[in-house]
Amino acid sequence: MKILITGIAGFIGYHLAIKCLEEKYEVIGIDNLNNYYDVTLKEKRIEELYKKSLSLNSKFNFNIKNIENYEKIEKIYKNFEPNCVVHLAAQAGVRYSLENPLAYINTNLLGFGNIIELSKKYKVDNFLYASSSSVYGGNENMPYKESSQVGHPVSLYAATKRSNELIAHTYSNLYSLPCTGLRFFTVYGPWGRPDMAYFSFTKAILKNEPIKVFNKGEMLRDFTYIDDVIEILYRLINKPAVAEKNFNKKEPDPSVSWAPHKVLNIGNSNPQYLMEYISAIEESLNIKANKVYLPMQPGDVKATFSDSTSLKKWIGFHPQTPIKLGIKKFVEWYLRYYDIDL
Ligand SMILES: NC(=O)c1ccc[n+]([C@@H]2O[C@H](COP(=O)([O-])OP(=O)(O)OC[C@H]3O[C@@H](n4cnc5c(N)ncnc54)[C@H](O)[C@@H]3O)[C@@H](O)[C@H]2O)c1
């Protein structure tokens, strides 16, 4: 298996690459190592990947490239000829999309367009791409099913991810490119993202600095542990989307198609209040947080809650790691990585 992973220096890309190297897949990765968050962490992840590939004697190659540059990315497709592409590179983050909207337009729309067009041109057998739970936007009918309404995004980030799903469906329909959209629900774990609350809370608590708790902590999130996500991606790499033979065009189910396209929720189906997950961090660190309560932020949603029925049916697995265990593993990694002795 020859696999191309975009956003490989990112949190999910890094973990997926480790799994692929262990499976002896030939891995090529693309990332522009941008400074949206700590570049050193991205570089360290790449360093780890090189070490892992050496110790396992697996083939690994990393390219610093911007997915917005079609010609440069085409050279990689031409030389490598991937069977499977997992497209994870994106401008992530809901709040930052209010500050820097063009980063989302350029990377998530133009960049996505380049990657899917090249995947079609070079006849990739399986195209997986990151969408997001944020596509459910203003919909408050929970748990979210893939067949639920997604017509009311509340941030530009969400709108770009929903656009990706629509573009992917078109490619499946016109060119029979098998596409699976991954609606991730708040993924967390070791080597995680410094821009996400679990990471910044841990950092602040350790420095005895206050943490900002939005909407009085009355936010529900379906936290999904990284190892569960990687098991799912591994199974999906080996199971491209297929056309739904019994698709009813008179009563269309938006989660599947007559073309080889599907979208899947990748969430824990067990939402937790923000306060419970702050308690899990406090317990793991054995330090109480100093909490500052602030109003809801524009672009945020109050709750996310995934229904995993389709995922279970399709690959026979769904995320199950409890938040306390996942946060404990994150905190252990954090203390090791930053060399902190409590
Ligand atoms: N982690 C989550 O909770 C979560 C939730 C929903 C959706 N997602 C989506 O999953 C994917 C992976 O998320 P992540 O948490 O690993 O994020 P991440 O930010 O850690 O990884 C994304 C990587 O893409 C790279 N990148 C960004 N723009 C690029 C460009 N123009 N060219 C090349 N590389 C570029 C970044 O440098 C980064 O390393 C993203 O598409 C994200 O939107 C993640």
Coordinates of C-alpha atoms and ligand atoms in Angstrom, one line a residue:
M1 CA 0.0 0.0 0.0
K2 CA 1.3 3.4 -1.0
I3 CA -0.3 6.1 1.1
L4 CA -0.1 9.9 0.9
I5 CA -1.0 11.8 4.1
T6 CA -1.4 15.6 3.9
G7 CA -1.0 17.5 7.2
I8 CA 1.3 14.8 8.4
A9 CA 3.1 17.1 10.8
G10 CA -0.3 17.7 12.4
F11 CA -1.8 15.9 15.4
I12 CA -3.9 13.3 13.6
G13 CA -1.6 13.0 10.6
Y14 CA 1.4 12.1 12.9
H15 CA -0.5 9.4 14.7
L16 CA -1.9 7.9 11.4
A17 CA 1.6 7.9 9.9
I18 CA 3.0 5.9 12.9
K19 CA 0.2 3.3 12.4
C20 CA 0.9 3.1 8.7
L21 CA 4.6 2.6 9.2
E22 CA 3.9 -0.1 11.7
E23 CA 1.7 -1.8 9.0
K24 CA 4.6 -1.5 6.6
Y25 CA 2.8 0.8 4.2
E26 CA 4.9 3.1 2.1
V27 CA 4.2 6.6 3.5
I28 CA 4.7 10.0 1.9
G29 CA 3.7 13.1 3.8
I30 CA 3.1 16.7 3.0
D31 CA 2.9 19.6 5.4
N32 CA 3.8 23.3 5.1
L33 CA 4.7 23.4 8.8
N34 CA 2.8 26.7 9.2
N35 CA 3.0 28.7 12.5
Y36 CA -0.7 28.5 13.4
Y37 CA 0.6 26.8 16.5
D38 CA 4.1 25.8 17.9
V39 CA 6.2 24.8 14.8
T40 CA 8.7 23.0 17.1
L41 CA 6.0 20.5 18.0
K42 CA 5.3 19.8 14.3
E43 CA 9.1 19.4 13.6
K44 CA 9.4 17.0 16.6
R45 CA 6.5 14.9 15.2
I46 CA 8.4 14.6 11.9
E47 CA 11.6 13.7 13.7
E48 CA 9.7 10.9 15.5
L49 CA 8.4 9.6 12.2
Y50 CA 11.9 9.4 10.8
K51 CA 13.1 7.6 13.9
K52 CA 10.1 5.2 13.7
S53 CA 10.6 4.4 10.0
L54 CA 14.3 3.6 10.7
S55 CA 13.5 1.4 13.6
L56 CA 10.8 -0.5 11.7
N57 CA 12.7 -0.4 8.4
S58 CA 9.6 1.1 6.7
K59 CA 9.6 3.5 3.8
F60 CA 8.9 7.2 4.8
N61 CA 9.4 10.5 3.0
F62 CA 8.4 14.0 4.1
N63 CA 8.0 17.0 1.9
I64 CA 7.6 20.6 3.1
K65 CA 5.0 21.8 0.6
N66 CA 1.9 24.0 0.5
I67 CA -1.2 22.2 -0.8
E68 CA -2.2 25.5 -2.4
N69 CA 0.6 25.0 -5.0
Y70 CA -0.9 22.6 -7.6
E71 CA 2.3 22.2 -9.6
K72 CA 4.5 21.3 -6.7
I73 CA 2.0 18.8 -5.3
E74 CA 1.5 17.3 -8.7
K75 CA 5.2 16.3 -8.8
I76 CA 4.6 14.2 -5.6
Y77 CA 1.6 12.4 -7.1
K78 CA 3.5 11.8 -10.4
N79 CA 6.5 10.3 -8.7
F80 CA 4.8 8.4 -5.8
E81 CA 1.5 7.2 -7.5
P82 CA -0.4 6.7 -4.2
N83 CA -3.2 4.1 -3.9
C84 CA -4.7 5.9 -1.0
V85 CA -4.8 9.6 0.0
V86 CA -5.7 10.7 3.5
H87 CA -6.2 14.5 3.3
L88 CA -5.9 16.0 6.7
A89 CA -4.1 19.3 5.9
A90 CA -6.4 22.2 6.7
Q91 CA -6.6 25.5 8.5
A92 CA -8.2 24.1 11.7
G93 CA -9.9 25.9 14.5
V94 CA -13.3 27.6 14.8
R95 CA -12.3 30.8 16.6
Y96 CA -9.3 31.6 14.4
S97 CA -11.6 31.7 11.3
L98 CA -13.0 35.0 12.6
E99 CA -9.5 36.4 12.7
N100 CA -8.0 35.1 9.5
P101 CA -10.8 34.0 7.1
L102 CA -8.6 33.9 4.1
A103 CA -6.4 31.1 5.5
Y104 CA -9.6 29.0 5.5
I105 CA -10.5 30.0 1.9
N106 CA -7.0 29.3 0.6
T107 CA -6.2 26.1 2.4
N108 CA -9.6 24.5 2.9
L109 CA -11.1 25.4 -0.4
L110 CA -8.3 26.0 -3.0
G111 CA -5.9 23.5 -1.3
F112 CA -8.7 20.9 -1.0
G113 CA -9.6 21.4 -4.7
N114 CA -6.0 20.7 -5.7
I115 CA -5.7 17.5 -3.6
I116 CA -9.0 16.0 -4.8
E117 CA -8.3 17.0 -8.5
L118 CA -4.9 15.3 -8.3
S119 CA -6.4 12.3 -6.6
K120 CA -8.8 12.0 -9.5
K121 CA -6.1 12.6 -12.2
Y122 CA -3.7 10.0 -10.7
K123 CA -6.5 7.5 -10.2
V124 CA -6.3 7.0 -6.4
D125 CA -8.3 4.0 -5.2
N126 CA -9.4 5.5 -1.9
F127 CA -9.7 9.2 -0.9
L128 CA -10.4 10.0 2.7
Y129 CA -10.7 13.6 3.9
A130 CA -11.2 15.4 7.1
S131 CA -14.5 17.1 7.6
S132 CA -15.7 18.1 11.1
S133 CA -18.6 17.9 13.6
S134 CA -18.9 21.6 13.1
V135 CA -20.8 21.0 9.9
Y136 CA -23.9 20.4 12.1
G137 CA -23.7 24.1 13.1
G138 CA -27.0 25.5 14.3
N139 CA -28.7 22.1 14.4
E140 CA -29.6 21.3 18.0
N141 CA -31.3 18.0 17.3
M142 CA -28.9 15.5 19.0
P143 CA -27.3 13.1 18.7
Y144 CA -26.2 14.1 15.3
K145 CA -26.7 11.5 12.6
E146 CA -25.0 11.7 9.2
S147 CA -28.4 12.1 7.7
S148 CA -29.2 15.2 9.9
Q149 CA -29.5 18.7 8.5
V150 CA -26.2 20.4 7.8
G151 CA -27.4 23.5 6.0
H152 CA -26.7 26.0 8.8
P153 CA -23.0 26.4 9.5
V154 CA -22.1 29.0 12.1
S155 CA -18.4 29.6 11.3
L156 CA -16.4 29.9 8.1
Y157 CA -14.4 26.9 9.2
A158 CA -17.6 24.8 9.2
A159 CA -18.7 26.2 5.9
T160 CA -15.4 25.2 4.2
K161 CA -15.6 21.7 5.7
R162 CA -19.2 21.3 4.4
S163 CA -18.1 22.6 1.0
N164 CA -15.4 19.9 1.0
E165 CA -18.1 17.3 1.4
L166 CA -20.1 18.7 -1.5
I167 CA -17.1 18.9 -3.8
A168 CA -16.1 15.3 -2.9
H169 CA -19.6 14.1 -3.7
T170 CA -19.3 15.7 -7.2
Y171 CA -16.0 13.9 -7.8
S172 CA -17.5 10.6 -6.8
N173 CA -20.4 11.1 -9.1
L174 CA -18.5 12.4 -12.1
Y175 CA -15.3 10.3 -11.8
S176 CA -16.2 7.4 -9.5
L177 CA -13.5 8.5 -7.1
P178 CA -14.3 6.7 -3.8
C179 CA -14.5 9.4 -1.2
T180 CA -15.1 9.2 2.6
G181 CA -15.6 12.4 4.6
L182 CA -14.5 12.1 8.3
R183 CA -16.6 14.2 10.6
F184 CA -14.2 14.3 13.6
F185 CA -15.6 15.2 17.0
T186 CA -13.0 17.0 19.3
V187 CA -10.1 14.6 18.9
Y188 CA -7.6 14.7 21.8
G189 CA -4.5 12.8 23.2
P190 CA -0.7 12.7 23.3
W191 CA 1.1 14.9 20.8
G192 CA -2.2 17.0 20.6
R193 CA -2.9 20.5 19.5
P194 CA -1.8 23.4 21.6
D195 CA -4.7 25.6 20.3
M196 CA -7.2 23.2 21.9
A197 CA -8.6 23.7 25.4
Y198 CA -7.4 20.5 27.0
F199 CA -3.8 21.5 26.0
S200 CA -4.0 25.1 27.0
F201 CA -5.8 24.3 30.2
T202 CA -3.1 21.8 31.2
K203 CA -0.4 24.4 30.4
A204 CA -2.2 27.2 32.4
I205 CA -3.0 24.9 35.4
L206 CA 0.7 23.9 35.7
K207 CA 1.7 27.6 35.6
N208 CA -0.9 28.5 38.2
E209 CA -2.5 30.8 35.6
P210 CA -6.3 31.2 35.3
I211 CA -8.2 29.2 32.6
K212 CA -11.0 30.7 30.5
V213 CA -14.2 28.8 30.8
F214 CA -16.7 29.8 28.2
N215 CA -20.5 29.8 28.7
K216 CA -20.1 29.1 32.4
G217 CA -18.8 25.6 31.5
E218 CA -22.2 24.7 30.2
M219 CA -20.8 23.3 27.0
L220 CA -21.1 19.7 26.0
R221 CA -18.4 18.1 23.8
D222 CA -18.1 14.6 22.5
F223 CA -14.3 14.1 23.2
T224 CA -12.8 11.4 21.0
Y225 CA -9.5 9.8 21.9
I226 CA -6.8 9.7 19.2
D227 CA -6.1 5.9 19.4
D228 CA -9.8 5.2 18.6
V229 CA -9.6 7.6 15.7
I230 CA -6.5 5.9 14.3
E231 CA -8.1 2.5 14.5
I232 CA -11.0 3.9 12.5
L233 CA -8.8 5.5 9.9
Y234 CA -6.8 2.3 9.5
R235 CA -10.0 0.3 8.8
L236 CA -11.3 3.0 6.4
I237 CA -8.0 2.9 4.5
N238 CA -8.8 -0.7 3.7
K239 CA -12.5 0.0 3.0
P240 CA -13.2 2.6 0.3
A241 CA -16.7 4.0 0.0
V242 CA -19.0 2.1 -2.3
A243 CA -22.2 3.2 -4.1
E244 CA -25.4 2.6 -2.2
K245 CA -27.3 0.3 -4.6
N246 CA -30.7 1.0 -3.0
F247 CA -30.3 4.8 -2.9
N248 CA -33.7 6.4 -3.1
K249 CA -33.5 9.7 -5.1
K250 CA -37.0 10.5 -4.1
E251 CA -36.1 10.5 -0.4
P252 CA -32.3 11.1 -0.5
D253 CA -30.3 10.2 2.5
P254 CA -27.5 12.9 2.6
S255 CA -25.0 10.5 4.3
V256 CA -24.7 8.1 1.3
S257 CA -25.1 8.2 -2.4
W258 CA -25.6 6.4 -5.7
A259 CA -22.0 7.4 -6.2
P260 CA -19.1 6.0 -4.1
H261 CA -19.3 8.7 -1.4
K262 CA -20.1 8.7 2.3
V263 CA -19.7 10.8 5.3
L264 CA -19.1 9.3 8.8
N265 CA -19.3 10.7 12.3
I266 CA -16.1 9.9 14.2
G267 CA -17.1 10.7 17.8
N268 CA -17.3 9.1 21.2
S269 CA -21.2 9.2 21.4
N270 CA -20.8 10.1 25.1
P271 CA -20.6 13.9 25.4
Q272 CA -19.2 15.5 28.6
Y273 CA -19.7 18.8 30.2
L274 CA -16.7 21.1 29.9
M275 CA -16.5 21.1 33.8
E276 CA -16.1 17.3 33.8
Y277 CA -13.2 17.4 31.5
I278 CA -11.6 20.2 33.5
S279 CA -12.0 17.9 36.5
A280 CA -10.3 15.1 34.6
I281 CA -7.3 17.3 34.0
E282 CA -7.3 18.5 37.6
E283 CA -7.3 14.9 38.8
S284 CA -4.5 13.8 36.5
L285 CA -2.4 16.7 37.6
N286 CA -3.6 16.7 41.2
I287 CA -3.9 20.5 41.0
K288 CA -7.0 22.7 41.2
A289 CA -7.6 25.1 38.3
N290 CA -8.3 28.8 38.8
K291 CA -11.4 29.3 36.6
V292 CA -12.5 32.5 35.0
Y293 CA -16.0 32.3 33.6
L294 CA -16.6 34.1 30.3
P295 CA -19.6 34.4 27.9
M296 CA -20.1 32.1 24.8
Q297 CA -17.7 32.9 21.9
P298 CA -19.0 33.8 18.5
G299 CA -18.8 30.8 16.1
D300 CA -18.9 28.3 18.9
V301 CA -21.7 25.7 19.4
K302 CA -23.1 24.7 22.8
A303 CA -23.0 21.0 22.3
T304 CA -21.7 18.2 20.0
F305 CA -23.0 14.6 20.3
S306 CA -22.3 12.0 17.6
D307 CA -24.4 9.0 16.7
S308 CA -22.0 6.2 15.8
T309 CA -24.5 3.8 14.3
S310 CA -23.3 4.2 10.7
L311 CA -19.7 3.9 11.7
K312 CA -20.2 0.7 13.7
K313 CA -22.2 -0.8 10.8
W314 CA -19.6 0.1 8.2
I315 CA -16.4 -1.0 10.0
G316 CA -17.5 -2.8 13.2
F317 CA -15.8 -0.4 15.5
H318 CA -16.6 2.9 17.3
P319 CA -14.7 5.0 19.8
Q320 CA -15.0 4.0 23.4
T321 CA -12.1 5.4 25.4
P322 CA -13.4 7.2 28.6
I323 CA -12.4 10.8 29.0
K324 CA -10.6 10.2 32.4
L325 CA -8.3 7.6 30.8
G326 CA -7.7 9.6 27.7
I327 CA -6.9 12.8 29.6
K328 CA -4.6 10.8 32.0
K329 CA -2.6 9.5 28.9
F330 CA -2.5 13.1 27.5
V331 CA -1.2 14.5 30.8
E332 CA 1.4 11.8 31.2
W333 CA 2.7 12.6 27.7
Y334 CA 2.6 16.4 28.4
L335 CA 4.7 16.0 31.5
R336 CA 7.2 13.8 29.7
Y337 CA 7.4 15.9 26.6
Y338 CA 8.0 19.2 28.5
D339 CA 10.2 17.4 31.1
I340 CA 8.0 18.5 34.0
D341 CA 8.5 16.8 37.4
L342 CA 5.5 17.3 39.6
Ligands
LIG1 N1 -8.4 17.5 16.1 C1 -9.7 17.7 16.0 O1 -10.4 17.7 17.0 C2 -10.5 17.9 14.7 C3 -11.9 18.0 14.7 C4 -12.5 18.2 13.5 C5 -11.8 18.2 12.4 N2 -10.5 18.1 12.3 C6 -9.8 18.2 11.0 O2 -8.9 17.1 11.0 C7 -7.7 17.5 10.2 C8 -6.5 17.2 11.0 O3 -6.6 17.9 12.3 P1 -5.4 18.0 13.3 O4 -6.1 18.1 14.7 O5 -4.4 17.0 13.1 O6 -4.9 19.5 13.0 P2 -3.4 20.1 12.9 O7 -3.5 21.5 12.7 O8 -2.6 19.5 14.0 O9 -2.9 19.4 11.5 C9 -3.1 20.0 10.2 C10 -1.8 20.1 9.5 O10 -2.0 20.7 8.2 C11 -0.9 21.5 7.9 N3 -1.3 22.5 6.9 C12 -2.2 23.5 7.1 N4 -2.3 24.2 6.0 C13 -1.5 23.6 5.1 C14 -1.2 23.9 3.7 N5 -1.7 25.0 3.1 N6 -0.4 23.1 3.1 C15 0.2 22.0 3.7 N7 0.0 21.7 5.0 C16 -0.9 22.5 5.7 C17 -0.5 22.2 9.3 O11 0.8 22.6 9.3 C18 -0.8 21.0 10.3 O12 0.4 20.3 10.6 C19 -7.9 18.9 9.8 O13 -8.5 19.0 8.5 C20 -8.9 19.4 10.8 O14 -9.7 20.5 10.3 C21 -9.8 17.9 13.5

